[in-house]
mmCIF file of C-alpha atoms in Angstrom:
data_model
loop_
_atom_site.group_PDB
_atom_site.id
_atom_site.type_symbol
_atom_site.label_atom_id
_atom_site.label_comp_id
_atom_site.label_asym_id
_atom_site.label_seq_id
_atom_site.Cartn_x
_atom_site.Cartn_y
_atom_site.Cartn_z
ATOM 1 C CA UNK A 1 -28.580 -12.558 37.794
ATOM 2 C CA UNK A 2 -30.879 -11.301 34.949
ATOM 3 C CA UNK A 3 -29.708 -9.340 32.043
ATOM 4 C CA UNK A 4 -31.079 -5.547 33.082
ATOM 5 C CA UNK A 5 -28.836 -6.104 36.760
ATOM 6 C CA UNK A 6 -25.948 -7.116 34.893
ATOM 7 C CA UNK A 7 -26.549 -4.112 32.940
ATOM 8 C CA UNK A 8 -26.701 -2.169 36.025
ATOM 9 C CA UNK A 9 -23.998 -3.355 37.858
ATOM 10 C CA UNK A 10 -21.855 -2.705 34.490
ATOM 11 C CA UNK A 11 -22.849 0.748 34.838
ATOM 12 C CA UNK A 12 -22.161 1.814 37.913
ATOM 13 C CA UNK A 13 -18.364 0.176 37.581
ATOM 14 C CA UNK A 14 -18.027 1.663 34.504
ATOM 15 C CA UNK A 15 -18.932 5.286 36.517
ATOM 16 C CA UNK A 16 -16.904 4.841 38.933
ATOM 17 C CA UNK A 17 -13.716 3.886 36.997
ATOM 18 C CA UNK A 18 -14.608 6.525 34.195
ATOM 19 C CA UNK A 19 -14.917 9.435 37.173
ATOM 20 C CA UNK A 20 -11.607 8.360 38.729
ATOM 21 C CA UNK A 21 -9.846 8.693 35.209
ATOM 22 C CA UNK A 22 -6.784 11.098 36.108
ATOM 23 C CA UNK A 23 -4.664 13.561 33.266
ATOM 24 C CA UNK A 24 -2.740 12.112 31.403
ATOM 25 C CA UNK A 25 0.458 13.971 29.614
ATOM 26 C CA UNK A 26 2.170 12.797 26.721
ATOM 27 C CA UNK A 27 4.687 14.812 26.743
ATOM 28 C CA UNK A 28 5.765 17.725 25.062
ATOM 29 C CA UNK A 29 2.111 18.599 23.755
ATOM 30 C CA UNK A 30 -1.041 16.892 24.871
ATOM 31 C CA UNK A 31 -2.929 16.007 28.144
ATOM 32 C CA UNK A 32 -5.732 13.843 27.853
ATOM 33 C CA UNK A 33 -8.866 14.624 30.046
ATOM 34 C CA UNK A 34 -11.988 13.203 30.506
ATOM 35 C CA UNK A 35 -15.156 14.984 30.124
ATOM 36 C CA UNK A 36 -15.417 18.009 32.835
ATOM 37 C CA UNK A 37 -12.257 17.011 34.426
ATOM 38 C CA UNK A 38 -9.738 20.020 35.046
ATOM 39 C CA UNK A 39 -5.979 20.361 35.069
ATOM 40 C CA UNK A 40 -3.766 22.899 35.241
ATOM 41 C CA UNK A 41 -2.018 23.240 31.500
ATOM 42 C CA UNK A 42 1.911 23.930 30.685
ATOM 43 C CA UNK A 43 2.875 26.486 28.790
ATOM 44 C CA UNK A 44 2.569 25.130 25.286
ATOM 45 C CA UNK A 45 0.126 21.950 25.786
ATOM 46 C CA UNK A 46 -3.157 20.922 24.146
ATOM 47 C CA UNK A 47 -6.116 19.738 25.980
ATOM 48 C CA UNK A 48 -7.634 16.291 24.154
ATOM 49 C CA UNK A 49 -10.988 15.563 25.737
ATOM 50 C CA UNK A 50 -11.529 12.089 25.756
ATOM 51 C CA UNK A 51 -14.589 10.190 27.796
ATOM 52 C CA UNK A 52 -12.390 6.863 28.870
ATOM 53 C CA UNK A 53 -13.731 3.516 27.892
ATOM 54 C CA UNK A 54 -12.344 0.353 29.398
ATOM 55 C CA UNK A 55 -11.286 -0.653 25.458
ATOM 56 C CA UNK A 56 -10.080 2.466 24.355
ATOM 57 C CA UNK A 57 -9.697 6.083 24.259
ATOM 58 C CA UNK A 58 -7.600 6.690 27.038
ATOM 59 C CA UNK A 59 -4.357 7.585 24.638
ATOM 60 C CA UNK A 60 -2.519 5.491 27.435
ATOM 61 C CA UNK A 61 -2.189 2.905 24.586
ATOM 62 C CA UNK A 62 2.098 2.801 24.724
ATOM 63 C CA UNK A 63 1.931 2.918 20.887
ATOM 64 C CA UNK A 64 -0.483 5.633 20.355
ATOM 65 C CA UNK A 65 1.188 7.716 23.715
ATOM 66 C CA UNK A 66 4.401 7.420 21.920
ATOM 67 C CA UNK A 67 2.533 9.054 18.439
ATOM 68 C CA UNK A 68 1.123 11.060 20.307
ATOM 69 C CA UNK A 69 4.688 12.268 21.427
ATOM 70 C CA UNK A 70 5.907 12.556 17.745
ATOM 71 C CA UNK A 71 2.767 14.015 16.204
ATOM 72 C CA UNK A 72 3.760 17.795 16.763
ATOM 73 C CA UNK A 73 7.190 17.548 15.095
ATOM 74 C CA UNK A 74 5.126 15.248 12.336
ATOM 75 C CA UNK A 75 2.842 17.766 11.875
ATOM 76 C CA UNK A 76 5.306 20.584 11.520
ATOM 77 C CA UNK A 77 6.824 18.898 8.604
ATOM 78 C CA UNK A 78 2.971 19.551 6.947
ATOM 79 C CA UNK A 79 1.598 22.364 5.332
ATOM 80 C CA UNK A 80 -1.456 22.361 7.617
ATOM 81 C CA UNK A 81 -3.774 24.076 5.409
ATOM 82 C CA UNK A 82 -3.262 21.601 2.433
ATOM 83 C CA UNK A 83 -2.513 18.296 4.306
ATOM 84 C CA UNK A 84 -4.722 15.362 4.808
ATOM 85 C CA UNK A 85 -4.587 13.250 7.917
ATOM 86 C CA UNK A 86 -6.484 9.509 8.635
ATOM 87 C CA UNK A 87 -6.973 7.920 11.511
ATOM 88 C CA UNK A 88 -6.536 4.378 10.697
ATOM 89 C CA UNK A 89 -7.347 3.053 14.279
ATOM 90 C CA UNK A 90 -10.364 1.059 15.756
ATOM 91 C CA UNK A 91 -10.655 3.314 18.942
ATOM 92 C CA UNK A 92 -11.805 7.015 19.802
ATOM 93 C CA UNK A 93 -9.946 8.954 17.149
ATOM 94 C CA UNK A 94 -7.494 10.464 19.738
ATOM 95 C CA UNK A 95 -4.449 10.837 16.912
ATOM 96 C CA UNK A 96 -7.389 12.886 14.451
ATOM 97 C CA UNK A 97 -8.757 14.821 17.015
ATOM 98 C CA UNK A 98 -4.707 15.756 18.178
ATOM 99 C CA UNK A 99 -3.696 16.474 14.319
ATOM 100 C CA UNK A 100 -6.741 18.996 14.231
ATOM 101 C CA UNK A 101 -5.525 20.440 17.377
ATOM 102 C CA UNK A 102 -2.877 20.749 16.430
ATOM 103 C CA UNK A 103 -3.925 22.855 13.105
ATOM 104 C CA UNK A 104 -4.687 20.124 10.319
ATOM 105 C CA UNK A 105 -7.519 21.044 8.278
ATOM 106 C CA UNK A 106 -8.609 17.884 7.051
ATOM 107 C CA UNK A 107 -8.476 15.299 9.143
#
């Protein structure tokens, strides 16, 4: 097989798993979506838009799903207007882009 079909084929399994990429709640706050997908929100949650990758950026990490669980009583604790927030992972920035959600300023 030569390299542009392997990039091909790579593609269009990529599409398909990407497109099949359901909500996913992490419970109280957040539901992670993929690009143009639609679900119906709880009172209370936060919409994270993420376009899945097969590495990372789903948030269905357990580790960053269980952050993700803590992050609104974390940031409560914050001044929100004064705090500063990093991101230390290697993935899609799903815990900055929740802590701006979320109100942080500078993330």
């Amino acid at each position: 097989m030569d390299k542009d079909m392997a990039l091909r084929r790579f593609a269009a399994v990529y599409a398909r798993w990407s497109g099949c990429f359901p909500p996913f709640r992490t419970p109280p706050r957040f539901v992670i979506l993929r690009p143009g997908a639609r679900a119906r929100l709880r009172r209370g949650e936060v919409p994270l838009r993420l376009a899945p990758s097969m590495v990372y950026g789903t948030g269905t990490n357990p580790i960053t799903a269980s952050v993700l669980e803590r992050l609104p009583e974390l940031v409560g604790e914050l001044d929100v207007a004064r705090a500063r927030v990093l991101d230390l992972g290697t993935g899609s920035g799903v815990l900055a882009i929740a802590c701006a959600r979320l109100g942080v300023r500078h993330v």
